[in-house]
mmCIF file with all atom_site columns, C-alpha atoms in Angstrom:
data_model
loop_
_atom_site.group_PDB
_atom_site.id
_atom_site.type_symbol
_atom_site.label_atom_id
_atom_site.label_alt_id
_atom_site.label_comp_id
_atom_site.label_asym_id
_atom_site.label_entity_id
_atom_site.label_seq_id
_atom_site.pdbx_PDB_ins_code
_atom_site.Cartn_x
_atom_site.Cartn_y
_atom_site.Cartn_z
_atom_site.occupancy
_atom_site.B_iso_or_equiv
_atom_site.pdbx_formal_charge
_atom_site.auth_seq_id
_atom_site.auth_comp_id
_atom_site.auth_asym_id
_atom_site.auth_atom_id
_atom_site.pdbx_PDB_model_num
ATOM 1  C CA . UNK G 1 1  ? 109.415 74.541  121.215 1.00 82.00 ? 180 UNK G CA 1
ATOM 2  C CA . UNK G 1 2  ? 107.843 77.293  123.500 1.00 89.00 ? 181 UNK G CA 1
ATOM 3  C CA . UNK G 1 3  ? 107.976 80.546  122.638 1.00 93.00 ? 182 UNK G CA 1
ATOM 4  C CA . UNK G 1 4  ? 107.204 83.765  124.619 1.00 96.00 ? 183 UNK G CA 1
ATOM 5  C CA . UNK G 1 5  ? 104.471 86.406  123.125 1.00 95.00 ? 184 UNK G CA 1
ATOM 6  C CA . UNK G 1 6  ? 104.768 89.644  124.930 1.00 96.00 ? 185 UNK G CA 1
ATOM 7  C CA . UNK G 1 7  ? 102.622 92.430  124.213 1.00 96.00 ? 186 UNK G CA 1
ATOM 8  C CA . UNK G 1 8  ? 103.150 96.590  124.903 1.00 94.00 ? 187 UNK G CA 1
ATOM 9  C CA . UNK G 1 9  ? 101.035 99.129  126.557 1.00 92.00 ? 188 UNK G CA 1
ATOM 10 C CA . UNK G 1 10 ? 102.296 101.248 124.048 1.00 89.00 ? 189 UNK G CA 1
ATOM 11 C CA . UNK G 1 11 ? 100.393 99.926  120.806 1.00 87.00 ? 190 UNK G CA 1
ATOM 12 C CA . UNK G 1 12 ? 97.256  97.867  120.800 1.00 87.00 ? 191 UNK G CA 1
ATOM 13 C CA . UNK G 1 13 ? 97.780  95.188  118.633 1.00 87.00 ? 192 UNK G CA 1
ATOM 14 C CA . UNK G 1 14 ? 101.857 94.921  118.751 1.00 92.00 ? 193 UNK G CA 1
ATOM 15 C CA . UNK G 1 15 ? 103.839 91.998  120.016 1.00 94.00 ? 194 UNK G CA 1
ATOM 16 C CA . UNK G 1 16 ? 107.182 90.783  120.564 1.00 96.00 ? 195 UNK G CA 1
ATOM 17 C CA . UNK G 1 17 ? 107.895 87.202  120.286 1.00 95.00 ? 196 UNK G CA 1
ATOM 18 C CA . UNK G 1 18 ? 110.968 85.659  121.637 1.00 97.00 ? 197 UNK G CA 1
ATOM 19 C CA . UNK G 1 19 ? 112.482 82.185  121.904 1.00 95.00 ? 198 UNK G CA 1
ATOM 20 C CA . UNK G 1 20 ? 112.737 82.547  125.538 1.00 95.00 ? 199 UNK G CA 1
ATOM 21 C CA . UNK G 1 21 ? 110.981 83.439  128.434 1.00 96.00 ? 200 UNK G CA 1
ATOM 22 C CA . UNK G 1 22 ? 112.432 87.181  129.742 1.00 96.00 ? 201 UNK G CA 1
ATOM 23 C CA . UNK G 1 23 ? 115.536 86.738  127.162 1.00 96.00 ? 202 UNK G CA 1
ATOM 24 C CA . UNK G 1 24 ? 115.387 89.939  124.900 1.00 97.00 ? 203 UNK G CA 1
ATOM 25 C CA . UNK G 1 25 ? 119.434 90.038  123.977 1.00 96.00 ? 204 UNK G CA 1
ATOM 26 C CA . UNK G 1 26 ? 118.618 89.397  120.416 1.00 96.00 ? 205 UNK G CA 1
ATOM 27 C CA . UNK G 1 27 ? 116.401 92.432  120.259 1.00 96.00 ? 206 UNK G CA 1
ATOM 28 C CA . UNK G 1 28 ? 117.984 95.631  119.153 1.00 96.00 ? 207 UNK G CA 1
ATOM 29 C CA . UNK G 1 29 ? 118.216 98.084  122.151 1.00 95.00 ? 208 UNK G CA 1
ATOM 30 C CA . UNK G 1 30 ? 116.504 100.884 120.107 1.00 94.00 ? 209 UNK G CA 1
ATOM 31 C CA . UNK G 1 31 ? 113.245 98.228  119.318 1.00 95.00 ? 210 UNK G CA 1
ATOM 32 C CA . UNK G 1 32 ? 113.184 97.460  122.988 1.00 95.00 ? 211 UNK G CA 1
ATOM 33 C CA . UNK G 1 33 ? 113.084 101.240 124.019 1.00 94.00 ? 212 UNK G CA 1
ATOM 34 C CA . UNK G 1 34 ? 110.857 101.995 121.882 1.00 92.00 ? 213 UNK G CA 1
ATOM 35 C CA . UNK G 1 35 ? 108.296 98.639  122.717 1.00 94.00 ? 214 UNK G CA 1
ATOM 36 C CA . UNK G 1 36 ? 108.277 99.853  126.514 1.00 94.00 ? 215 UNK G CA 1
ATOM 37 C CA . UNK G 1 37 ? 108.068 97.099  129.747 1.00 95.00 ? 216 UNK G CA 1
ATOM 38 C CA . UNK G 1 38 ? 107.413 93.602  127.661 1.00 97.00 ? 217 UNK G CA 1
ATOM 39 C CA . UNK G 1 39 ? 104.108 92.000  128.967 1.00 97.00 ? 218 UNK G CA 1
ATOM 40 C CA . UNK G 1 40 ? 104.138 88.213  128.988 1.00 97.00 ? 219 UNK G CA 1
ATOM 41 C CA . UNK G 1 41 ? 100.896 87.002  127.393 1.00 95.00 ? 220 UNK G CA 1
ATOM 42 C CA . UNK G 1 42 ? 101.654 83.310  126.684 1.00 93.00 ? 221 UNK G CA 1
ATOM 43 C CA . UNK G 1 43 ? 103.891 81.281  126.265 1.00 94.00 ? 222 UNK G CA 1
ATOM 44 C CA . UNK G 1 44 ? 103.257 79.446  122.648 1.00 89.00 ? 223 UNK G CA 1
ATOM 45 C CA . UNK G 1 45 ? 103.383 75.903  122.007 1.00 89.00 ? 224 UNK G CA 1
ATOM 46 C CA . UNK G 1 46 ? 104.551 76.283  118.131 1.00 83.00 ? 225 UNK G CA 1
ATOM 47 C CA . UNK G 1 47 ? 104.867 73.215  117.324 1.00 80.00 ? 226 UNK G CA 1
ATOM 48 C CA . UNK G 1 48 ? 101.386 71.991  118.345 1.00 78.00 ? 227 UNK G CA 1
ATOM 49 C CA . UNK G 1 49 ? 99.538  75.333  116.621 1.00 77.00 ? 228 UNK G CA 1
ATOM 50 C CA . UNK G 1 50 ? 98.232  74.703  113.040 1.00 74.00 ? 229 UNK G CA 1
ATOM 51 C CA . UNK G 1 51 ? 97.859  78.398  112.403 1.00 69.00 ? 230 UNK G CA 1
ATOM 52 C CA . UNK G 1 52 ? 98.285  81.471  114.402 1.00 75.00 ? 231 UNK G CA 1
ATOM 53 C CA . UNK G 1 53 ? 96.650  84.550  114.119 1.00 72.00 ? 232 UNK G CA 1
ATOM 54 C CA . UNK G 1 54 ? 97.633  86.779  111.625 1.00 76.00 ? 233 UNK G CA 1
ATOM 55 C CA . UNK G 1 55 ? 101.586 85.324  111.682 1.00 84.00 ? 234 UNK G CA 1
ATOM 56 C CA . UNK G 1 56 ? 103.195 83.080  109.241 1.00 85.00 ? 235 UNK G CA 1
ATOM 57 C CA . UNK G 1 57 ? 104.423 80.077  111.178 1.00 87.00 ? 236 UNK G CA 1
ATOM 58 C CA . UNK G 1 58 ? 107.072 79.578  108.759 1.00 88.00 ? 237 UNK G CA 1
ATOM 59 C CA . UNK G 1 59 ? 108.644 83.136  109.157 1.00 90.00 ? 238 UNK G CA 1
ATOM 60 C CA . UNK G 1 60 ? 107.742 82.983  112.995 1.00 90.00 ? 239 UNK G CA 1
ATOM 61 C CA . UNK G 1 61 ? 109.858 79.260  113.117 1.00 90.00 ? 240 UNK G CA 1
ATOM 62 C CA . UNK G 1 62 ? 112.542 81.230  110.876 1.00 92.00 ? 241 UNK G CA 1
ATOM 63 C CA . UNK G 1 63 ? 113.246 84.722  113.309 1.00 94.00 ? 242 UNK G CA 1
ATOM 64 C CA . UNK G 1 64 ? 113.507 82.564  116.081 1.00 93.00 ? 243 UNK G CA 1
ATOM 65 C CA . UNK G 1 65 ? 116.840 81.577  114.520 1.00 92.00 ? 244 UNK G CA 1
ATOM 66 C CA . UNK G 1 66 ? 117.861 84.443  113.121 1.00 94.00 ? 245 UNK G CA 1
ATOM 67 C CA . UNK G 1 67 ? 117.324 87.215  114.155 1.00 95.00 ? 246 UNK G CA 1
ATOM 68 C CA . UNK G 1 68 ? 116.415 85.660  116.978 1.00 95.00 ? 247 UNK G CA 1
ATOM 69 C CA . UNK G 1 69 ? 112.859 87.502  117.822 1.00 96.00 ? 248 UNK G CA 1
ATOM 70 C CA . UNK G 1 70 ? 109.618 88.607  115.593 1.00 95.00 ? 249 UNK G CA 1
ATOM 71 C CA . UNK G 1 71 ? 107.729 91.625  116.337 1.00 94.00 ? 250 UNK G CA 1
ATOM 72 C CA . UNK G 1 72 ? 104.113 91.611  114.689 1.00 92.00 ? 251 UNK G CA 1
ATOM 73 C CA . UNK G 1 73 ? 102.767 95.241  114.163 1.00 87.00 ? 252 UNK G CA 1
ATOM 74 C CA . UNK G 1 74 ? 99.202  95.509  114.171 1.00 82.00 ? 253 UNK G CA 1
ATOM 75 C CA . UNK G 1 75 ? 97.733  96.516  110.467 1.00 77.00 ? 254 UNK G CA 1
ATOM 76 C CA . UNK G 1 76 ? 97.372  100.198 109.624 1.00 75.00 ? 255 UNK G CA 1
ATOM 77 C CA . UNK G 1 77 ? 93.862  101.093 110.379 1.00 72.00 ? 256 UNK G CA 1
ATOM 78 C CA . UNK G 1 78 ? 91.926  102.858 107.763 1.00 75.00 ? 257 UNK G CA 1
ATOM 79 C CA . UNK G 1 79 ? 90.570  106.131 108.666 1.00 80.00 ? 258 UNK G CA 1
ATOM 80 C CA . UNK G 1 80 ? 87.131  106.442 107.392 1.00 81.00 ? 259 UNK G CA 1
ATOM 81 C CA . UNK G 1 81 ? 86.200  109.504 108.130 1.00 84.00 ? 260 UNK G CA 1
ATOM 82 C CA . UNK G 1 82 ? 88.862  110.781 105.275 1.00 82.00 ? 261 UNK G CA 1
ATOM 83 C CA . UNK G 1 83 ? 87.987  108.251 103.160 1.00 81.00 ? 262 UNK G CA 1
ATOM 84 C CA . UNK G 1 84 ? 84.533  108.985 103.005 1.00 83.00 ? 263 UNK G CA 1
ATOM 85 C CA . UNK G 1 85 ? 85.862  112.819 102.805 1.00 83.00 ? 264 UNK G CA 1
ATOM 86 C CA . UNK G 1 86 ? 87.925  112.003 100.279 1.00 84.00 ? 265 UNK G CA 1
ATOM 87 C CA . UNK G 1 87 ? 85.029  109.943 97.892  1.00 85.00 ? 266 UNK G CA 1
ATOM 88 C CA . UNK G 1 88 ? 82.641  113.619 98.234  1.00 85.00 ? 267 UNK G CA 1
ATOM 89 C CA . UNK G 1 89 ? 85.762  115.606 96.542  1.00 86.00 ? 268 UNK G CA 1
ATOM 90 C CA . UNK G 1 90 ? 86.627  117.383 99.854  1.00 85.00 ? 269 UNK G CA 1
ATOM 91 C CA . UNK G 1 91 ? 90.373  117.569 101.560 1.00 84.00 ? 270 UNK G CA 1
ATOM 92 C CA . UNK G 1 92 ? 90.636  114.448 103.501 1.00 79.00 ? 271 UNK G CA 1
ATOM 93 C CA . UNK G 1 93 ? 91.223  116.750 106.681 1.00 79.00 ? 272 UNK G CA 1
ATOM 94 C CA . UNK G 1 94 ? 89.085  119.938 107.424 1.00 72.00 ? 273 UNK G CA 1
ATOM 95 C CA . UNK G 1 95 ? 90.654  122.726 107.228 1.00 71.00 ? 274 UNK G CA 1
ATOM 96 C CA . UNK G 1 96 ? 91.610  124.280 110.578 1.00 69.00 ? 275 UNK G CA 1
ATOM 97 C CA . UNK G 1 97 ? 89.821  127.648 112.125 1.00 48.00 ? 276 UNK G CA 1
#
């Protein structure tokens, strides 16, 4: 089974996987609005691929059937800066002039 990994200009890190190459009917209109022009990456081999990186095979295998894509959203990035705010007792934001 090939699958088709597109990626968006939109959000680094984001990517829409689909069954099919160019076949996006099973994603919602408002997702695909939102995603912006698909960008074909690859087109994935899944059956050959031990692990992929940073998606579950399993669930990957399992939205292909239903719902019939998988979007995989890049991990919130921590903001150190408020952290490190944060740790020294201050607001994590600096209060506007």
């Amino acid at each position: 089974m090939l699958i088709a990994v597109y990626k968006t200009a939109k959000k680094e890190g984001m990517f829409l996987y689909v069954p099919n190459k160019d076949d996006f009917s099973a994603v919602p209109e408002a997702l695909m609005n939102r995603f912006g022009r698909p960008q074909l990456v690859m087109m994935l081999p899944i059956q050959k691929r031990e692990a992929l990186g940073g998606v579950d095979k399993q669930k990957l295998l399992e939205a292909m059937d239903d719902p019939g894509f998988y979007l995989q959203i890049p991990p919130k990035e921590e903001n150190w800066l408020e952290t490190h705010r944060t740790e020294l007792g201050l607001f994590p934001t600096s209060p506007k002039s």
